[in-house]
Amino acid sequence: MRWLATLAVIVFCACSTKLPTTEELQSKTHIPQSFSNLKNPTTNTSDTLAQYLQEHTPIERFYALFDDTQLHALLDIALERNTNVLIMASRLNQAKSQVKINTASMFPTINGNIGTNYTDRRTQAQNLTVRPGTNSTSANLSLSWEIDLFGKLNALRQSSKKDEESAQANLQNAQISLVAEVSNLYFTLRDNAYSIALNAQILENLHEIESISAQQYHKGLIDLNEYKSIKANLLTQQNTLESLRYTYEQNKNALLVLLDITMEELQSSVQFLDSPKDLPTIARFDVHSIPSEVLLERPDVRASMFAFHSQLYKVTNAKAARLPTISLNGSIGQILYSNIAANSLVFQIANSLATPLLNRVSLRENYKIQQELSKEAFYTLQNTINTALSEIENALFDRDSKQRQVRNNKAVLEISEQAYQTDVAQWQHGVIDSSVFLTNKNAHLTTQTQYFSSQVSEILAVITLFKAFGGALQPTADN
C-alpha cells in the first residue's frame, strides 16, 4: 500500500500548478532596475506607495492632481455612462458568475423527481380477463459527484478566479484610460477655445490693417505687391480661424462620444468658449523609481499577468483530464401512493472509474494546445510590459520637455509684454501709426496663444504620465 500512496502523491504533485513569483517575472520579462528618463526619483519607500495605492482609488489620485470642478463633473458623468467602462463592468460580472459555476461543479449534484403513473382497465385486459386500473405516485432523489482526486476541477476553478481578477484589472484600466481621454479632450477644448478667441482678435486687427492699407494703396502710398501681402495675410487668418473652429467641433463631438450625453447636457455642464483663462495648477507629486513595482501594478499589465496565470491553470486542467475520472452516483426512491401495492423504499449507490483507453488523441492534443496557449499568454504579457515601459519612458521625457517649453515661452511672453506696453505708449504719442501698432499687437497675441498652448501641453503631459504609471502618482505632502 505504501507504493500506492507514493504513486498517488507523485500524480497529485504532477497535476499541481506553479505560478511564477514577482522575482521570476521580473527576470523573465527583462524589467530594468531603473527608468532612464527619471531625473528626480521619489524618496518614498515601496511600503508608502503600496499603502497610498491601497487607500486611494485611481480616480481619487487623479482628482488630487487637478483641482478643477468642471473637469471632475465631466469625469463623474463619463465613469457612470461610458459604454466601454460599462462593457468591462459587464465582463467582470460574467467572470464572477463563471467562478461560481466552476466552484459548484466540485460539489455533488442532487436532483429531485416526482412522477405519477396511471393505466386504465382496458390497457390491463389480457386474454379476456378484466383487471382493475393502476394508479401510483413516486418520488426519488439522485446524487452524482465527480471526485476531484487529481485537481482537474479545482484547476478550472482557479483559472476562472484568475479570469475574474483579469476582468477587474481590465475594468480599472478602462477607467484610467477614460479619465485620461476625457481630460485630454477637456484641456484641448479649452486650448481650442482660447486660440479661437485670440485669433478672432487677430483677424479683427487684420481687417483694420487691410482697411488702412486699401486707403494707402488708392492714394498711391504703397504699391500693389505690399497691399497684396496684407490682403493675403487677412485671408490666411480667416482660413486659420475656420480650421480652429473645425478642430474645436471635432474634439467636442469626440468628448460627447466618451460621455454618452447630448450637446445640451454638455453645454449645461461646461461652456468651453466662455471658460476662464486661468488653467488649474498641477499638484506636485512623487514618481516612484522602481520599474518592477510600477509596471506590475499597472492595470493592463496585471490583466495580462492574471490571464497568463489563468492559462497555466488550464494547462493543469488539460493534464488532469488525461487521468481517470472517479465518480460516485446514488439514488433513493419512495412510492408515495399505489392502489395495488404497499409503499416501498428503494435506494442505490454506485461508483465508477472511467478513462479513455484507445482514442486519446483529443486529450493529448488538447493538452498541447493549452501549453501553446500558455506560451502565447506569456508573450502577450511580455509585449504588454514592453509597451508599458516604452510609454513610461516617453511620458517621463515628455513631461520634462514640456516643462522646459513652458519656461521658454514664459520668458518670451514677458519680453513681448514689455514690448507691447512700449508700442501702446508710442502709438498713443503718435510715434508709430495704427498699422504698425496693430501688427505688433497681433504678434503679442500670437505669443500669448503659444504660452497658453504650452501650459496646456504640460498638463496633457502630466495626464499621459498618470496613465502611463497606471494612476500610481502620489501627491507630495506640501500640496
XYZ file of C-alpha atoms in Angstrom:
479
model
C 0.000 0.000 0.000
C 2.955 2.298 0.579
C 3.894 2.266 -3.087
C 0.284 3.069 -4.000
C 0.271 6.083 -1.676
C 3.602 7.242 -3.098
C 2.241 6.936 -6.627
C -0.827 8.976 -5.675
C 1.342 11.755 -4.217
C 3.512 11.827 -7.345
C 0.463 12.055 -9.627
C -1.103 14.770 -7.471
C 2.065 16.870 -7.437
C 2.442 16.436 -11.187
C -1.039 17.960 -11.622
C -0.374 20.976 -9.376
C 0.144 24.481 -10.809
C 3.217 26.565 -10.069
C 2.730 30.293 -10.644
C 5.830 32.442 -11.239
C 6.839 34.774 -8.419
C 7.390 38.512 -8.846
C 11.145 37.994 -8.930
C 10.818 35.301 -11.594
C 8.555 37.518 -13.710
C 10.976 40.407 -13.381
C 13.815 38.193 -14.575
C 11.914 36.511 -17.419
C 10.355 39.711 -18.777
C 13.604 41.741 -18.620
C 12.244 44.550 -16.420
C 15.050 47.098 -15.866
C 16.282 48.222 -12.465
C 15.538 51.909 -13.082
C 13.884 54.329 -15.507
C 16.393 56.010 -17.796
C 14.353 59.230 -18.150
C 13.567 59.685 -14.444
C 15.732 62.573 -13.262
C 14.459 63.077 -9.693
C 13.321 59.763 -8.209
C 10.990 59.750 -5.224
C 12.225 59.382 -1.686
C 9.131 57.424 -0.646
C 9.505 53.756 0.214
C 7.707 50.948 -1.554
C 5.542 50.410 1.526
C 4.455 54.054 1.450
C 3.440 53.789 -2.205
C 1.639 50.493 -1.649
C -0.299 51.968 1.276
C -1.276 55.047 -0.742
C -2.420 52.947 -3.698
C -4.471 50.759 -1.394
C -6.138 53.681 0.375
C -6.963 55.754 -2.734
C -8.600 54.752 -5.999
C -7.054 55.897 -9.305
C -9.900 58.403 -9.694
C -9.183 59.942 -6.293
C -5.494 60.182 -7.156
C -6.300 61.993 -10.390
C -8.664 64.436 -8.677
C -5.823 65.261 -6.286
C -3.628 66.262 -9.250
C -6.057 68.750 -10.836
C -8.402 70.875 -8.730
C -10.916 71.620 -11.479
C -14.567 71.133 -10.523
C -15.794 71.305 -14.132
C -13.415 68.528 -15.119
C -14.409 66.449 -12.088
C -18.084 66.774 -13.042
C -17.394 65.571 -16.585
C -15.337 62.636 -15.298
C -18.136 61.592 -12.953
C -20.528 61.529 -15.916
C -18.058 59.591 -18.070
C -17.337 56.942 -15.431
C -21.052 56.382 -14.975
C -22.160 56.343 -18.610
C -19.224 55.474 -20.862
C -20.060 52.367 -22.861
C -16.528 50.888 -22.803
C -16.465 51.027 -18.996
C -19.946 49.503 -18.825
C -18.818 46.679 -21.126
C -15.834 45.953 -18.842
C -18.127 46.004 -15.810
C -20.414 43.513 -17.537
C -17.466 41.229 -18.320
C -16.452 41.363 -14.665
C -19.934 40.229 -13.637
C -19.736 37.416 -16.185
C -16.374 36.334 -14.761
C -17.788 36.315 -11.218
C -20.653 34.090 -12.338
C -18.215 31.732 -14.066
C -16.279 31.378 -10.804
C -19.482 30.343 -9.049
C -20.289 27.827 -11.798
C -16.842 26.205 -11.657
C -16.896 26.159 -7.857
C -20.301 24.476 -7.831
C -19.040 21.777 -10.227
C -16.746 20.485 -7.465
C -19.691 19.603 -5.221
C -22.271 16.823 -5.583
C -25.262 17.401 -7.812
C -28.600 16.399 -6.256
C -31.719 16.129 -8.370
C -35.280 15.568 -7.190
C -38.096 13.969 -9.165
C -41.780 13.282 -8.549
C -43.716 11.127 -11.034
C -47.188 9.684 -11.406
C -48.405 6.711 -13.422
C -51.963 5.746 -14.376
C -53.117 2.799 -16.516
C -56.818 2.280 -17.253
C -58.681 -1.057 -17.172
C -58.717 -1.587 -20.907
C -54.954 -1.424 -21.123
C -54.756 -4.001 -18.338
C -57.094 -6.500 -20.132
C -55.297 -9.717 -21.148
C -56.993 -12.863 -22.575
C -60.485 -11.513 -21.816
C -59.529 -11.138 -18.142
C -60.529 -7.736 -16.866
C -58.165 -6.241 -14.280
C -58.590 -3.016 -12.334
C -56.634 0.073 -13.439
C -53.425 1.095 -11.617
C -52.573 4.475 -10.143
C -49.302 5.315 -8.392
C -47.143 8.268 -7.323
C -43.445 8.050 -6.587
C -40.602 10.389 -5.597
C -36.838 9.953 -5.770
C -33.575 11.796 -5.156
C -30.443 11.179 -7.205
C -26.874 12.228 -6.460
C -23.886 12.409 -8.761
C -20.408 13.546 -7.756
C -17.171 13.610 -9.692
C -14.463 13.269 -7.067
C -11.677 15.721 -7.958
C -8.814 13.483 -6.896
C -6.305 14.844 -9.426
C -7.304 18.522 -9.259
C -8.925 18.837 -12.677
C -11.990 20.692 -11.453
C -10.058 22.763 -8.949
C -7.661 23.903 -11.685
C -10.634 25.073 -13.729
C -11.992 26.914 -10.697
C -8.647 28.612 -10.043
C -8.446 29.560 -13.725
C -11.832 31.261 -13.556
C -10.719 33.123 -10.416
C -7.737 34.479 -12.308
C -10.078 35.436 -15.155
C -12.124 37.392 -12.626
C -9.013 39.221 -11.410
C -8.072 39.909 -15.031
C -11.539 41.334 -15.689
C -11.222 43.525 -12.592
C -7.873 44.847 -13.819
C -9.306 45.455 -17.296
C -12.140 47.468 -15.744
C -9.673 49.604 -13.800
C -7.560 50.068 -16.921
C -10.650 51.167 -18.863
C -11.461 53.691 -16.132
C -7.935 55.142 -16.087
C -7.849 55.319 -19.899
C -11.246 57.026 -19.898
C -10.118 59.581 -17.315
C -7.057 60.350 -19.444
C -9.039 60.636 -22.695
C -11.751 62.862 -21.224
C -9.176 65.080 -19.514
C -7.122 65.348 -22.710
C -10.180 66.453 -24.664
C -11.289 68.828 -21.888
C -7.994 70.728 -21.808
C -7.594 70.525 -25.584
C -11.021 72.127 -25.982
C -10.014 74.874 -23.571
C -6.889 75.414 -25.642
C -9.006 75.456 -28.813
C -11.410 77.981 -27.291
C -8.553 80.244 -26.184
C -6.940 80.058 -29.619
C -10.254 80.856 -31.321
C -10.773 83.909 -29.105
C -7.292 85.336 -29.671
C -7.252 84.506 -33.395
C -10.590 86.294 -33.725
C -8.900 89.377 -32.256
C -6.004 88.947 -34.680
C -8.485 88.715 -37.578
C -10.236 91.872 -36.399
C -6.907 93.697 -36.287
C -6.026 92.434 -39.766
C -9.320 93.843 -41.053
C -8.315 97.235 -39.721
C -4.836 96.919 -41.220
C -6.342 95.904 -44.568
C -8.716 98.861 -44.464
C -5.851 101.287 -43.752
C -3.707 99.659 -46.465
C -6.525 99.892 -49.019
C -6.753 103.635 -48.441
C -2.966 103.950 -48.689
C -2.960 101.939 -51.931
C -5.642 104.081 -53.533
C -3.666 107.159 -52.534
C -0.529 105.689 -54.052
C 1.339 105.478 -50.738
C 2.027 101.736 -51.104
C 2.379 99.572 -54.190
C 0.232 96.632 -55.239
C 2.609 93.939 -54.025
C 2.612 95.321 -50.492
C -1.174 95.571 -50.461
C -1.407 92.048 -51.883
C 0.654 90.651 -48.973
C -1.586 92.397 -46.432
C -4.726 91.057 -48.147
C -3.223 87.547 -48.263
C -2.476 87.706 -44.528
C -6.114 88.585 -43.872
C -7.452 85.697 -45.946
C -4.930 83.276 -44.460
C -6.054 84.274 -40.977
C -9.675 83.658 -41.951
C -8.740 80.147 -43.053
C -6.794 79.611 -39.821
C -9.826 80.601 -37.775
C -12.049 78.238 -39.765
C -9.602 75.384 -39.166
C -9.550 76.139 -35.441
C -13.351 76.086 -35.297
C -13.451 72.756 -37.131
C -10.868 71.266 -34.757
C -12.933 72.530 -31.830
C -16.037 70.866 -33.293
C -14.197 67.571 -33.786
C -12.903 67.498 -30.213
C -16.295 68.459 -28.823
C -18.019 65.611 -30.669
C -15.305 63.183 -29.546
C -15.983 64.230 -25.955
C -19.714 63.618 -26.445
C -18.939 60.061 -27.547
C -16.930 59.397 -24.376
C -19.555 60.962 -22.119
C -22.529 59.388 -23.938
C -24.595 62.560 -23.483
C -26.282 65.114 -25.736
C -24.934 68.523 -26.707
C -27.484 70.201 -24.446
C -26.322 68.177 -21.456
C -22.699 69.067 -22.174
C -23.471 72.775 -22.504
C -25.297 72.703 -19.183
C -22.126 71.350 -17.535
C -19.442 73.492 -19.183
C -19.146 76.317 -21.705
C -15.706 75.965 -23.251
C -15.873 79.191 -25.247
C -16.619 81.077 -22.026
C -14.205 79.122 -19.827
C -11.879 81.056 -17.502
C -8.493 81.851 -18.995
C -6.566 80.566 -15.990
C -5.655 76.880 -16.039
C -5.659 74.745 -12.866
C -2.380 74.330 -11.038
C -0.798 70.888 -11.288
C -0.240 69.442 -7.829
C 3.296 68.330 -7.056
C 3.689 64.566 -6.992
C 6.252 61.836 -6.499
C 7.234 59.449 -9.285
C 8.128 56.017 -7.980
C 11.521 54.903 -9.202
C 11.358 51.072 -9.074
C 10.176 49.825 -12.504
C 9.100 46.355 -11.369
C 6.746 47.748 -8.730
C 5.317 50.347 -11.105
C 4.924 48.053 -14.110
C 3.422 45.132 -12.225
C 0.872 47.483 -10.653
C -0.326 48.848 -14.000
C -3.867 47.532 -14.611
C -3.192 46.378 -18.175
C -0.041 44.514 -17.070
C -1.938 42.964 -14.169
C -4.693 41.881 -16.550
C -2.144 40.181 -18.827
C -0.423 38.595 -15.828
C -3.690 37.188 -14.483
C -4.586 35.926 -17.960
C -1.209 34.141 -18.028
C -1.908 32.591 -14.612
C -5.358 31.535 -15.788
C -3.851 29.763 -18.773
C -1.354 27.923 -16.544
C -4.294 26.527 -14.574
C -5.946 25.475 -17.843
C -2.787 23.529 -18.701
C -3.131 21.731 -15.358
C -6.782 21.037 -16.119
C -5.893 19.537 -19.505
C -3.154 17.408 -17.916
C -5.520 16.098 -15.223
C -8.151 15.317 -17.875
C -5.842 12.592 -19.210
C -6.127 10.731 -15.892
C -9.050 8.506 -14.838
C -12.309 10.140 -13.773
C -13.749 8.911 -10.489
C -17.460 9.478 -9.927
C -19.961 8.487 -7.250
C -23.662 8.043 -8.033
C -26.593 7.234 -5.792
C -30.353 7.377 -5.715
C -33.184 6.839 -3.264
C -36.835 6.459 -4.212
C -40.150 6.189 -2.393
C -43.568 5.056 -3.697
C -45.827 7.642 -2.149
C -49.143 6.104 -3.261
C -50.320 2.966 -5.097
C -53.739 1.364 -5.317
C -52.280 -2.104 -5.873
C -49.149 -2.259 -3.726
C -47.800 -1.056 -0.423
C -45.368 1.851 -0.199
C -41.741 0.871 -0.572
C -38.309 2.494 -0.291
C -35.634 1.819 -2.901
C -32.044 3.088 -2.879
C -28.946 2.506 -4.963
C -25.295 3.519 -4.621
C -22.767 3.079 -7.412
C -19.313 4.331 -8.260
C -17.284 4.289 -11.429
C -13.723 4.737 -12.622
C -13.517 5.715 -16.284
C -10.735 6.701 -18.646
C -10.336 6.543 -22.435
C -8.076 3.658 -23.437
C -7.784 3.720 -27.208
C -8.701 7.092 -28.724
C -6.768 9.514 -26.523
C -5.766 11.818 -29.366
C -8.200 14.586 -28.382
C -6.950 14.614 -24.774
C -3.299 14.634 -25.814
C -3.716 17.308 -28.466
C -5.854 19.490 -26.198
C -3.041 19.379 -23.636
C -0.589 20.506 -26.321
C -2.944 23.308 -27.365
C -3.196 24.564 -23.777
C 0.597 24.519 -23.490
C 0.907 26.606 -26.639
C -1.769 28.973 -25.367
C 0.247 29.437 -22.177
C 3.248 30.446 -24.318
C 1.039 32.874 -26.193
C -0.227 34.331 -22.900
C 3.350 34.850 -21.720
C 4.343 36.525 -24.991
C 1.303 38.797 -24.629
C 2.408 39.665 -21.096
C 5.938 40.391 -22.334
C 4.589 42.652 -25.080
C 2.337 44.475 -22.611
C 5.281 45.100 -20.271
C 7.475 46.308 -23.139
C 4.747 48.666 -24.322
C 4.143 49.934 -20.788
C 7.855 50.588 -20.247
C 8.059 52.469 -23.545
C 5.023 54.599 -22.609
C 6.521 55.428 -19.207
C 9.899 56.431 -20.632
C 8.222 58.584 -23.302
C 5.913 60.181 -20.731
C 8.789 60.992 -18.359
C 10.800 62.635 -21.138
C 7.756 64.483 -22.479
C 6.854 65.846 -19.045
C 10.346 67.307 -18.561
C 10.400 68.639 -22.128
C 7.032 70.366 -21.759
C 8.167 71.989 -18.510
C 11.182 73.443 -20.298
C 8.982 74.681 -23.144
C 6.663 76.432 -20.679
C 9.637 78.217 -19.119
C 10.913 79.264 -22.535
C 7.539 80.546 -23.715
C 7.024 82.368 -20.421
C 10.316 84.212 -20.908
C 9.274 85.149 -24.464
C 5.873 86.327 -23.205
C 7.448 88.564 -20.558
C 9.601 90.262 -23.203
C 6.597 90.517 -25.529
C 4.539 92.128 -22.765
C 7.201 94.776 -22.220
C 7.439 95.420 -25.957
C 3.646 95.695 -26.222
C 3.481 98.268 -23.446
C 6.158 100.288 -25.277
C 4.128 100.039 -28.503
C 0.995 101.258 -26.718
C 2.854 104.311 -25.398
C 4.405 105.073 -28.800
C 1.061 104.680 -30.598
C -0.682 106.958 -28.145
C 2.004 109.620 -28.696
C 1.886 109.195 -32.451
C 5.384 107.780 -32.775
C 4.073 104.735 -34.712
C 0.976 104.531 -36.895
C -2.032 102.278 -36.319
C -0.960 99.742 -38.927
C 2.391 99.119 -37.250
C 0.771 99.078 -33.798
C -1.856 96.516 -34.831
C 0.792 94.339 -36.482
C 2.847 94.348 -33.276
C -0.288 93.690 -31.236
C -1.026 90.614 -33.340
C 2.481 89.351 -32.693
C 1.852 89.793 -28.960
C -1.465 87.895 -29.201
C 0.311 85.075 -31.013
C 2.864 84.913 -28.190
C 0.029 84.711 -25.648
C -1.525 81.849 -27.608
C 1.761 79.971 -27.733
C 2.287 80.347 -23.976
C -1.241 79.164 -23.172
C -0.849 76.190 -25.521
C 2.447 75.261 -23.876
C 0.736 75.289 -20.467
C -1.974 73.010 -21.820
C 0.697 70.751 -23.321
C 2.355 70.466 -19.900
C -0.980 69.442 -18.382
C -1.514 66.870 -21.143
C 1.979 65.510 -20.494
C 1.121 65.001 -16.810
C -2.137 63.277 -17.787
C -0.176 60.971 -20.094
C 2.292 60.304 -17.274
C -0.605 59.466 -14.939
C -1.968 56.972 -17.472
C 1.493 55.523 -18.182
C 2.028 54.868 -14.466
C -1.396 53.270 -14.170
C -2.544 56.019 -11.835
C 0.341 55.391 -9.417
C 1.287 59.057 -8.910
C 1.392 60.132 -5.278
C 0.902 63.845 -4.457
C 3.541 65.238 -2.112
C 2.720 66.380 1.400
C 3.464 70.064 0.684
C 0.383 70.322 -1.578
